[in-house]
């Protein structure tokens, strides 16, 4: 293919993909199947790697990430990123309104009210329609250049067909939708990781990750609320929002124009409760004078604009009495202390319990039973105790001594050196751990047995019918029909659900057996790398850390899991029941045999591919991927940051070392 022809095709594909992305992410509609969309993207990726000189930094292929930022460059903002003054009462709002009226020397003005999105402020610069820079707020004058990471946010246009001006800036809030945040925490819980505190901090942490492909997985989103530029003529803030919307930016449809401060107060009242139904966290309302010329007239104080203010929703916290501390045992044996509270109304719901995380947290808070405590509900689902109201402490309050024995099975608790969490080691005799493992095994991402629920698992366990996942497959009609609430149909449903789960793919089963730190994604990586359970079972620590994205902690945990005879016996029984313990290779059929009989080692970081992706391409082209360099090896595909020892070894053994571009040539020959 000639360069000119490739250029035309790339342009066409880019336009198409941008169009479908916009429809999908901003308008929630789709004119194309997922499969066809993926095909378009794959075609663009292939062409860009064949003609790297045609790859634009604003290509939609950037969405999947891959770029590594070692250190974020500090950038000075063209217009300082100020913050808003806060108000907490309607009286203070009326005072703000009086100041506006005085400053304008008129009562002919209106307000534009928006929600205050709880995320991370971002400033995006567009030049000739292209996103050229994304910078965090930083100290207001200088922020961090996080462009590569921001490009992975699907609702942020990388190019604009009809920009309002050759150069302009838009500002908004990057946030993590509540659903995504809950999902991430659920996954962390699944593998026994500490939970993230709230969506805002998680969004902020995600934006500062070094590997943008990891950021892409965080599914961040962004609402824009400011348009800035030297040559802009938009007369009102409302017009600016409309103009941003037309250019393809994500504008929350929740804003409203208000004629006076009373209408503003009504807007606040409307959202005070309703905001909990929004897909993201909000912590207030932002009130802005609508006319841009009036905004200019009012100007700024040293810190804040005089034409805008925020009304913060009542802090979502309450004071209540700590009646007791109880202890919960998780699937992994981790003990979580729970505050049992005098019921209190908080953010629309009655709160009776709050997590206390671990013993350090109790110590840090200097908590005593009988204390009045501050309970807060931020972005997190579970409220937390944030402090003690010492002024209300009485002499009858009693210090908390963290339990030394498991509250469920009385086993002496362990606390590993340097770890905050206490554990119960009675893996096979502690009820919540056993039930937890079965619940983990049947969940959607594992064996997906939806005819089984928590209550039935409890019953099955208490009736001594099931004490491990493998027992599920030995259940008979007679066993189940005798359980509480079971009749003929429900019994047959349950059994057929268990039977149907036997076709779950290997990666689901591997996740389901519950190796600590092995979440669904890691299970998938291990399954595809090793192909079957026996290979994983025999893999050494050194071999495991060779697997892309498998770190020391996971490798140690996998080795430990397979050293336990009980686990080996359990897997043996699951195998006997007919569960799948190997990858179905027919799904990964070879597409052609260009690389037949050739062996490859892939090492380092690549511009256009993830390492796993590259390996998949080799396999699809008939090649074989191995992990260590030997004299028999045909090619070492070398990316950036490849270890020097690998290179030396390959050179010594006369193995061809090829770059990513040379690899592309090889498969496109
Ligand atoms: S306007 C001059 N509008 O709140 C400041 N800010 O303290 C103009 N925020 O840093 C900001 N939602 O991160 C504006 N609808 C909204 C907002 C909003 C959230 C954040 C933003 C800013 C902080 C102000």
PDB file of C-alpha atoms in Angstrom, residues 296-546:
ATOM      1  CA  UNK A 296     -15.907  40.560  33.757  1.00  0.00           C
ATOM      2  CA  UNK A 297     -17.347  43.562  35.555  1.00  0.00           C
ATOM      3  CA  UNK A 298     -17.430  41.691  38.860  1.00  0.00           C
ATOM      4  CA  UNK A 299     -13.927  40.243  38.425  1.00  0.00           C
ATOM      5  CA  UNK A 300     -11.990  38.296  41.046  1.00  0.00           C
ATOM      6  CA  UNK A 301     -10.696  38.605  44.569  1.00  0.00           C
ATOM      7  CA  UNK A 302      -7.189  37.254  45.180  1.00  0.00           C
ATOM      8  CA  UNK A 303      -8.553  33.720  45.421  1.00  0.00           C
ATOM      9  CA  UNK A 304     -12.063  33.474  44.024  1.00  0.00           C
ATOM     10  CA  UNK A 305     -14.281  34.879  41.309  1.00  0.00           C
ATOM     11  CA  UNK A 306     -16.815  37.441  42.581  1.00  0.00           C
ATOM     12  CA  UNK A 307     -19.299  36.200  39.979  1.00  0.00           C
ATOM     13  CA  UNK A 308     -19.573  32.652  41.270  1.00  0.00           C
ATOM     14  CA  UNK A 309     -19.883  30.796  44.530  1.00  0.00           C
ATOM     15  CA  UNK A 310     -20.469  27.266  45.655  1.00  0.00           C
ATOM     16  CA  UNK A 311     -23.149  26.103  48.024  1.00  0.00           C
ATOM     17  CA  UNK A 312     -21.904  23.023  49.810  1.00  0.00           C
ATOM     18  CA  UNK A 313     -24.477  20.419  50.650  1.00  0.00           C
ATOM     19  CA  UNK A 314     -24.721  19.785  54.332  1.00  0.00           C
ATOM     20  CA  UNK A 315     -21.723  17.687  55.243  1.00  0.00           C
ATOM     21  CA  UNK A 316     -22.918  14.129  54.979  1.00  0.00           C
ATOM     22  CA  UNK A 317     -22.039  13.381  58.537  1.00  0.00           C
ATOM     23  CA  UNK A 318     -23.778  12.945  61.795  1.00  0.00           C
ATOM     24  CA  UNK A 319     -22.927  12.401  65.433  1.00  0.00           C
ATOM     25  CA  UNK A 320     -24.154   9.260  67.098  1.00  0.00           C
ATOM     26  CA  UNK A 321     -23.329   6.911  69.939  1.00  0.00           C
ATOM     27  CA  UNK A 322     -21.019   3.960  69.535  1.00  0.00           C
ATOM     28  CA  UNK A 323     -22.882   1.141  71.253  1.00  0.00           C
ATOM     29  CA  UNK A 324     -20.473  -1.659  70.563  1.00  0.00           C
ATOM     30  CA  UNK A 325     -17.732  -2.987  68.311  1.00  0.00           C
ATOM     31  CA  UNK A 326     -18.278  -6.324  66.595  1.00  0.00           C
ATOM     32  CA  UNK A 327     -15.968  -8.249  64.312  1.00  0.00           C
ATOM     33  CA  UNK A 328     -16.604  -9.670  60.866  1.00  0.00           C
ATOM     34  CA  UNK A 329     -14.647 -12.504  59.321  1.00  0.00           C
ATOM     35  CA  UNK A 330     -14.136 -12.348  55.563  1.00  0.00           C
ATOM     36  CA  UNK A 331     -13.528 -15.063  52.981  1.00  0.00           C
ATOM     37  CA  UNK A 332      -9.781 -14.712  53.369  1.00  0.00           C
ATOM     38  CA  UNK A 333      -9.963 -14.835  57.169  1.00  0.00           C
ATOM     39  CA  UNK A 334      -9.373 -11.083  57.513  1.00  0.00           C
ATOM     40  CA  UNK A 335     -11.054  -9.612  60.580  1.00  0.00           C
ATOM     41  CA  UNK A 336     -12.854  -6.284  60.108  1.00  0.00           C
ATOM     42  CA  UNK A 337     -14.017  -4.385  63.187  1.00  0.00           C
ATOM     43  CA  UNK A 338     -17.495  -2.902  62.771  1.00  0.00           C
ATOM     44  CA  UNK A 339     -18.947  -0.003  64.747  1.00  0.00           C
ATOM     45  CA  UNK A 340     -22.448  -0.787  66.005  1.00  0.00           C
ATOM     46  CA  UNK A 341     -24.117   2.608  66.211  1.00  0.00           C
ATOM     47  CA  UNK A 342     -27.234   4.157  67.628  1.00  0.00           C
ATOM     48  CA  UNK A 343     -29.275   4.436  64.386  1.00  0.00           C
ATOM     49  CA  UNK A 344     -28.888   7.862  62.767  1.00  0.00           C
ATOM     50  CA  UNK A 345     -30.143   9.445  59.548  1.00  0.00           C
ATOM     51  CA  UNK A 346     -27.333  10.165  57.120  1.00  0.00           C
ATOM     52  CA  UNK A 347     -27.569  11.174  53.438  1.00  0.00           C
ATOM     53  CA  UNK A 348     -31.097   9.871  53.176  1.00  0.00           C
ATOM     54  CA  UNK A 349     -30.526   6.486  54.825  1.00  0.00           C
ATOM     55  CA  UNK A 350     -30.498   5.196  58.384  1.00  0.00           C
ATOM     56  CA  UNK A 351     -27.041   4.128  59.409  1.00  0.00           C
ATOM     57  CA  UNK A 352     -26.561   1.513  62.114  1.00  0.00           C
ATOM     58  CA  UNK A 353     -23.111   0.193  61.331  1.00  0.00           C
ATOM     59  CA  UNK A 354     -19.862   1.585  60.012  1.00  0.00           C
ATOM     60  CA  UNK A 355     -16.564   0.020  59.096  1.00  0.00           C
ATOM     61  CA  UNK A 356     -13.603   0.628  61.378  1.00  0.00           C
ATOM     62  CA  UNK A 357     -11.103  -0.997  58.980  1.00  0.00           C
ATOM     63  CA  UNK A 358      -8.545  -2.432  61.419  1.00  0.00           C
ATOM     64  CA  UNK A 359      -6.960  -2.213  64.847  1.00  0.00           C
ATOM     65  CA  UNK A 360      -4.721   0.706  63.850  1.00  0.00           C
ATOM     66  CA  UNK A 361      -7.773   2.727  62.912  1.00  0.00           C
ATOM     67  CA  UNK A 362      -9.373   2.147  66.337  1.00  0.00           C
ATOM     68  CA  UNK A 363      -6.147   3.232  67.957  1.00  0.00           C
ATOM     69  CA  UNK A 364      -5.780   6.268  65.706  1.00  0.00           C
ATOM     70  CA  UNK A 365      -9.294   7.428  66.564  1.00  0.00           C
ATOM     71  CA  UNK A 366      -8.779   6.647  70.261  1.00  0.00           C
ATOM     72  CA  UNK A 367     -12.231   5.111  70.176  1.00  0.00           C
ATOM     73  CA  UNK A 368     -14.162   3.924  73.227  1.00  0.00           C
ATOM     74  CA  UNK A 369     -17.481   2.189  73.526  1.00  0.00           C
ATOM     75  CA  UNK A 370     -20.064   4.763  74.670  1.00  0.00           C
ATOM     76  CA  UNK A 371     -18.324   7.595  72.791  1.00  0.00           C
ATOM     77  CA  UNK A 372     -20.230   9.946  70.515  1.00  0.00           C
ATOM     78  CA  UNK A 373     -18.637   9.580  67.121  1.00  0.00           C
ATOM     79  CA  UNK A 374     -18.707  11.438  63.815  1.00  0.00           C
ATOM     80  CA  UNK A 375     -20.005   9.251  61.038  1.00  0.00           C
ATOM     81  CA  UNK A 376     -19.435  10.287  57.458  1.00  0.00           C
ATOM     82  CA  UNK A 377     -20.723   9.138  54.143  1.00  0.00           C
ATOM     83  CA  UNK A 378     -18.520  10.297  51.325  1.00  0.00           C
ATOM     84  CA  UNK A 379     -18.185   8.563  48.018  1.00  0.00           C
ATOM     85  CA  UNK A 380     -18.046   5.205  49.709  1.00  0.00           C
ATOM     86  CA  UNK A 381     -20.964   2.850  50.118  1.00  0.00           C
ATOM     87  CA  UNK A 382     -20.170   1.933  53.695  1.00  0.00           C
ATOM     88  CA  UNK A 383     -20.143   4.917  56.037  1.00  0.00           C
ATOM     89  CA  UNK A 384     -17.119   5.376  58.220  1.00  0.00           C
ATOM     90  CA  UNK A 385     -16.318   6.721  61.644  1.00  0.00           C
ATOM     91  CA  UNK A 386     -14.117   9.770  61.190  1.00  0.00           C
ATOM     92  CA  UNK A 387     -13.628  10.945  64.748  1.00  0.00           C
ATOM     93  CA  UNK A 388     -14.727  11.145  68.348  1.00  0.00           C
ATOM     94  CA  UNK A 389     -16.563  14.071  69.909  1.00  0.00           C
ATOM     95  CA  UNK A 390     -14.328  14.237  72.973  1.00  0.00           C
ATOM     96  CA  UNK A 391     -16.522  16.931  74.556  1.00  0.00           C
ATOM     97  CA  UNK A 392     -19.245  14.328  74.995  1.00  0.00           C
ATOM     98  CA  UNK A 393     -17.016  11.591  76.420  1.00  0.00           C
ATOM     99  CA  UNK A 394     -18.144  10.364  79.813  1.00  0.00           C
ATOM    100  CA  UNK A 395     -16.329   8.365  82.449  1.00  0.00           C
ATOM    101  CA  UNK A 396     -18.501   5.371  81.587  1.00  0.00           C
ATOM    102  CA  UNK A 397     -16.890   5.011  78.159  1.00  0.00           C
ATOM    103  CA  UNK A 398     -14.763   1.894  77.920  1.00  0.00           C
ATOM    104  CA  UNK A 399     -11.572   1.358  75.927  1.00  0.00           C
ATOM    105  CA  UNK A 400     -11.734  -1.120  73.056  1.00  0.00           C
ATOM    106  CA  UNK A 401      -9.504  -4.144  73.184  1.00  0.00           C
ATOM    107  CA  UNK A 402      -9.239  -5.713  69.772  1.00  0.00           C
ATOM    108  CA  UNK A 403     -10.312  -9.358  69.932  1.00  0.00           C
ATOM    109  CA  UNK A 404      -7.476 -11.839  70.199  1.00  0.00           C
ATOM    110  CA  UNK A 405      -9.588 -14.843  69.123  1.00  0.00           C
ATOM    111  CA  UNK A 406     -11.738 -15.328  66.053  1.00  0.00           C
ATOM    112  CA  UNK A 407     -15.310 -14.323  66.985  1.00  0.00           C
ATOM    113  CA  UNK A 408     -16.654 -17.228  64.916  1.00  0.00           C
ATOM    114  CA  UNK A 409     -14.380 -20.169  65.725  1.00  0.00           C
ATOM    115  CA  UNK A 410     -12.281 -18.935  68.680  1.00  0.00           C
ATOM    116  CA  UNK A 411      -8.980 -19.576  66.913  1.00  0.00           C
ATOM    117  CA  UNK A 412      -6.140 -17.343  68.130  1.00  0.00           C
ATOM    118  CA  UNK A 413      -5.764 -14.462  65.611  1.00  0.00           C
ATOM    119  CA  UNK A 414      -2.560 -13.769  63.716  1.00  0.00           C
ATOM    120  CA  UNK A 415      -1.161 -10.458  62.592  1.00  0.00           C
ATOM    121  CA  UNK A 416       1.710 -10.613  60.130  1.00  0.00           C
ATOM    122  CA  UNK A 417       4.715  -8.401  60.648  1.00  0.00           C
ATOM    123  CA  UNK A 418       4.032  -4.953  59.207  1.00  0.00           C
ATOM    124  CA  UNK A 419       0.389  -5.703  58.344  1.00  0.00           C
ATOM    125  CA  UNK A 420      -2.573  -3.829  59.760  1.00  0.00           C
ATOM    126  CA  UNK A 421      -5.044  -6.673  59.449  1.00  0.00           C
ATOM    127  CA  UNK A 422      -5.658  -9.539  61.890  1.00  0.00           C
ATOM    128  CA  UNK A 423      -6.347 -12.963  60.389  1.00  0.00           C
ATOM    129  CA  UNK A 424      -8.049 -16.144  61.488  1.00  0.00           C
ATOM    130  CA  UNK A 425      -5.925 -19.037  60.250  1.00  0.00           C
ATOM    131  CA  UNK A 426      -8.625 -21.696  60.653  1.00  0.00           C
ATOM    132  CA  UNK A 427      -9.220 -21.856  56.908  1.00  0.00           C
ATOM    133  CA  UNK A 428     -11.111 -25.132  56.942  1.00  0.00           C
ATOM    134  CA  UNK A 429     -13.040 -24.832  60.151  1.00  0.00           C
ATOM    135  CA  UNK A 430     -14.242 -21.238  60.284  1.00  0.00           C
ATOM    136  CA  UNK A 431     -17.818 -20.878  58.969  1.00  0.00           C
ATOM    137  CA  UNK A 432     -17.721 -17.396  57.368  1.00  0.00           C
ATOM    138  CA  UNK A 433     -14.498 -18.273  55.554  1.00  0.00           C
ATOM    139  CA  UNK A 434     -16.003 -21.489  54.195  1.00  0.00           C
ATOM    140  CA  UNK A 435     -19.285 -19.878  53.176  1.00  0.00           C
ATOM    141  CA  UNK A 436     -17.393 -16.908  51.774  1.00  0.00           C
ATOM    142  CA  UNK A 437     -15.339 -19.185  49.526  1.00  0.00           C
ATOM    143  CA  UNK A 438     -18.483 -20.818  48.166  1.00  0.00           C
ATOM    144  CA  UNK A 439     -20.106 -17.423  47.572  1.00  0.00           C
ATOM    145  CA  UNK A 440     -16.971 -16.362  45.764  1.00  0.00           C
ATOM    146  CA  UNK A 441     -17.006 -19.522  43.660  1.00  0.00           C
ATOM    147  CA  UNK A 442     -20.599 -19.111  42.460  1.00  0.00           C
ATOM    148  CA  UNK A 443     -20.464 -15.386  41.617  1.00  0.00           C
ATOM    149  CA  UNK A 444     -21.109 -14.137  38.101  1.00  0.00           C
ATOM    150  CA  UNK A 445     -17.474 -13.679  37.118  1.00  0.00           C
ATOM    151  CA  UNK A 446     -16.645 -17.177  38.360  1.00  0.00           C
ATOM    152  CA  UNK A 447     -19.006 -20.150  37.976  1.00  0.00           C
ATOM    153  CA  UNK A 448     -22.071 -17.919  37.702  1.00  0.00           C
ATOM    154  CA  UNK A 449     -24.535 -20.173  39.515  1.00  0.00           C
ATOM    155  CA  UNK A 450     -27.359 -17.714  40.005  1.00  0.00           C
ATOM    156  CA  UNK A 451     -29.794 -20.322  41.297  1.00  0.00           C
ATOM    157  CA  UNK A 452     -27.739 -20.343  44.512  1.00  0.00           C
ATOM    158  CA  UNK A 453     -27.822 -17.496  47.001  1.00  0.00           C
ATOM    159  CA  UNK A 454     -26.242 -16.600  50.320  1.00  0.00           C
ATOM    160  CA  UNK A 455     -29.124 -18.092  52.327  1.00  0.00           C
ATOM    161  CA  UNK A 456     -29.087 -21.426  50.541  1.00  0.00           C
ATOM    162  CA  UNK A 457     -25.311 -21.641  50.940  1.00  0.00           C
ATOM    163  CA  UNK A 458     -25.765 -21.069  54.666  1.00  0.00           C
ATOM    164  CA  UNK A 459     -28.375 -23.818  54.865  1.00  0.00           C
ATOM    165  CA  UNK A 460     -26.286 -26.233  52.836  1.00  0.00           C
ATOM    166  CA  UNK A 461     -23.343 -25.568  55.113  1.00  0.00           C
ATOM    167  CA  UNK A 462     -25.309 -25.869  58.314  1.00  0.00           C
ATOM    168  CA  UNK A 463     -26.858 -29.160  57.155  1.00  0.00           C
ATOM    169  CA  UNK A 464     -23.313 -30.468  56.561  1.00  0.00           C
ATOM    170  CA  UNK A 465     -24.055 -30.913  52.868  1.00  0.00           C
ATOM    171  CA  UNK A 466     -21.549 -28.435  51.470  1.00  0.00           C
ATOM    172  CA  UNK A 467     -18.315 -27.222  52.968  1.00  0.00           C
ATOM    173  CA  UNK A 468     -16.325 -26.558  49.807  1.00  0.00           C
ATOM    174  CA  UNK A 469     -17.139 -25.663  46.187  1.00  0.00           C
ATOM    175  CA  UNK A 470     -16.530 -29.269  45.092  1.00  0.00           C
ATOM    176  CA  UNK A 471     -19.335 -30.471  47.395  1.00  0.00           C
ATOM    177  CA  UNK A 472     -21.831 -28.524  45.275  1.00  0.00           C
ATOM    178  CA  UNK A 473     -21.342 -30.988  42.433  1.00  0.00           C
ATOM    179  CA  UNK A 474     -22.171 -33.954  44.685  1.00  0.00           C
ATOM    180  CA  UNK A 475     -25.561 -32.567  45.726  1.00  0.00           C
ATOM    181  CA  UNK A 476     -28.525 -34.776  44.959  1.00  0.00           C
ATOM    182  CA  UNK A 477     -32.229 -34.113  44.504  1.00  0.00           C
ATOM    183  CA  UNK A 478     -32.900 -35.733  47.894  1.00  0.00           C
ATOM    184  CA  UNK A 479     -30.359 -33.450  49.603  1.00  0.00           C
ATOM    185  CA  UNK A 480     -31.916 -30.268  48.269  1.00  0.00           C
ATOM    186  CA  UNK A 481     -35.647 -31.018  48.427  1.00  0.00           C
ATOM    187  CA  UNK A 482     -35.399 -31.338  52.221  1.00  0.00           C
ATOM    188  CA  UNK A 483     -34.033 -27.817  52.635  1.00  0.00           C
ATOM    189  CA  UNK A 484     -36.254 -25.017  53.924  1.00  0.00           C
ATOM    190  CA  UNK A 485     -38.264 -23.360  51.169  1.00  0.00           C
ATOM    191  CA  UNK A 486     -37.369 -25.871  48.454  1.00  0.00           C
ATOM    192  CA  UNK A 487     -39.990 -27.575  46.290  1.00  0.00           C
ATOM    193  CA  UNK A 488     -39.679 -29.732  43.212  1.00  0.00           C
ATOM    194  CA  UNK A 489     -39.142 -26.930  40.700  1.00  0.00           C
ATOM    195  CA  UNK A 490     -36.700 -24.906  42.827  1.00  0.00           C
ATOM    196  CA  UNK A 491     -34.712 -28.066  43.549  1.00  0.00           C
ATOM    197  CA  UNK A 492     -34.422 -28.925  39.873  1.00  0.00           C
ATOM    198  CA  UNK A 493     -33.509 -25.307  39.090  1.00  0.00           C
ATOM    199  CA  UNK A 494     -30.737 -25.304  41.636  1.00  0.00           C
ATOM    200  CA  UNK A 495     -29.289 -28.590  40.421  1.00  0.00           C
ATOM    201  CA  UNK A 496     -29.480 -27.663  36.769  1.00  0.00           C
ATOM    202  CA  UNK A 497     -27.800 -24.313  37.545  1.00  0.00           C
ATOM    203  CA  UNK A 498     -24.921 -26.200  39.172  1.00  0.00           C
ATOM    204  CA  UNK A 499     -24.746 -28.630  36.257  1.00  0.00           C
ATOM    205  CA  UNK A 500     -24.756 -25.821  33.674  1.00  0.00           C
ATOM    206  CA  UNK A 501     -21.851 -24.096  35.431  1.00  0.00           C
ATOM    207  CA  UNK A 502     -19.564 -26.966  34.421  1.00  0.00           C
ATOM    208  CA  UNK A 503     -18.993 -25.363  31.040  1.00  0.00           C
ATOM    209  CA  UNK A 504     -17.514 -22.221  32.608  1.00  0.00           C
ATOM    210  CA  UNK A 505     -14.233 -21.369  30.895  1.00  0.00           C
ATOM    211  CA  UNK A 506     -10.947 -22.081  32.627  1.00  0.00           C
ATOM    212  CA  UNK A 507     -10.286 -18.450  33.543  1.00  0.00           C
ATOM    213  CA  UNK A 508     -13.597 -18.302  35.446  1.00  0.00           C
ATOM    214  CA  UNK A 509     -12.801 -21.512  37.302  1.00  0.00           C
ATOM    215  CA  UNK A 510      -9.301 -20.291  38.149  1.00  0.00           C
ATOM    216  CA  UNK A 511     -10.759 -17.082  39.549  1.00  0.00           C
ATOM    217  CA  UNK A 512     -13.475 -19.028  41.368  1.00  0.00           C
ATOM    218  CA  UNK A 513     -11.107 -21.279  43.337  1.00  0.00           C
ATOM    219  CA  UNK A 514     -10.166 -18.150  45.240  1.00  0.00           C
ATOM    220  CA  UNK A 515      -6.395 -17.766  45.237  1.00  0.00           C
ATOM    221  CA  UNK A 516      -5.628 -14.681  47.258  1.00  0.00           C
ATOM    222  CA  UNK A 517      -4.807 -11.619  45.103  1.00  0.00           C
ATOM    223  CA  UNK A 518      -5.913 -13.440  41.947  1.00  0.00           C
ATOM    224  CA  UNK A 519      -8.781 -11.355  40.639  1.00  0.00           C
ATOM    225  CA  UNK A 520     -10.639 -12.040  37.422  1.00  0.00           C
ATOM    226  CA  UNK A 521      -8.131 -10.191  35.230  1.00  0.00           C
ATOM    227  CA  UNK A 522      -5.120 -11.885  36.796  1.00  0.00           C
ATOM    228  CA  UNK A 523      -6.856 -15.280  36.444  1.00  0.00           C
ATOM    229  CA  UNK A 524      -7.310 -14.560  32.762  1.00  0.00           C
ATOM    230  CA  UNK A 525      -3.633 -13.646  32.375  1.00  0.00           C
ATOM    231  CA  UNK A 526      -2.468 -16.801  34.140  1.00  0.00           C
ATOM    232  CA  UNK A 527      -4.902 -19.040  32.252  1.00  0.00           C
ATOM    233  CA  UNK A 528      -3.828 -17.744  28.856  1.00  0.00           C
ATOM    234  CA  UNK A 529      -0.171 -17.835  29.699  1.00  0.00           C
ATOM    235  CA  UNK A 530      -0.001 -21.320  31.192  1.00  0.00           C
ATOM    236  CA  UNK A 531      -2.950 -22.827  29.308  1.00  0.00           C
ATOM    237  CA  UNK A 532      -3.884 -25.379  31.985  1.00  0.00           C
ATOM    238  CA  UNK A 533      -4.030 -25.891  35.728  1.00  0.00           C
ATOM    239  CA  UNK A 534      -1.160 -28.364  35.866  1.00  0.00           C
ATOM    240  CA  UNK A 535       1.215 -25.848  34.336  1.00  0.00           C
ATOM    241  CA  UNK A 536       0.168 -23.235  36.897  1.00  0.00           C
ATOM    242  CA  UNK A 537       0.382 -25.745  39.699  1.00  0.00           C
ATOM    243  CA  UNK A 538       3.961 -26.613  38.788  1.00  0.00           C
ATOM    244  CA  UNK A 539       5.059 -23.077  37.945  1.00  0.00           C
ATOM    245  CA  UNK A 540       7.851 -21.766  40.131  1.00  0.00           C
ATOM    246  CA  UNK A 541       7.901 -18.323  41.657  1.00  0.00           C
ATOM    247  CA  UNK A 542      10.463 -17.273  39.020  1.00  0.00           C
ATOM    248  CA  UNK A 543       8.265 -18.509  36.186  1.00  0.00           C
ATOM    249  CA  UNK A 544       5.223 -16.793  37.618  1.00  0.00           C
ATOM    250  CA  UNK A 545       6.822 -13.370  37.834  1.00  0.00           C
ATOM    251  CA  UNK A 546       7.791 -13.738  34.187  1.00  0.00           C
TER     252      UNK A 546
END
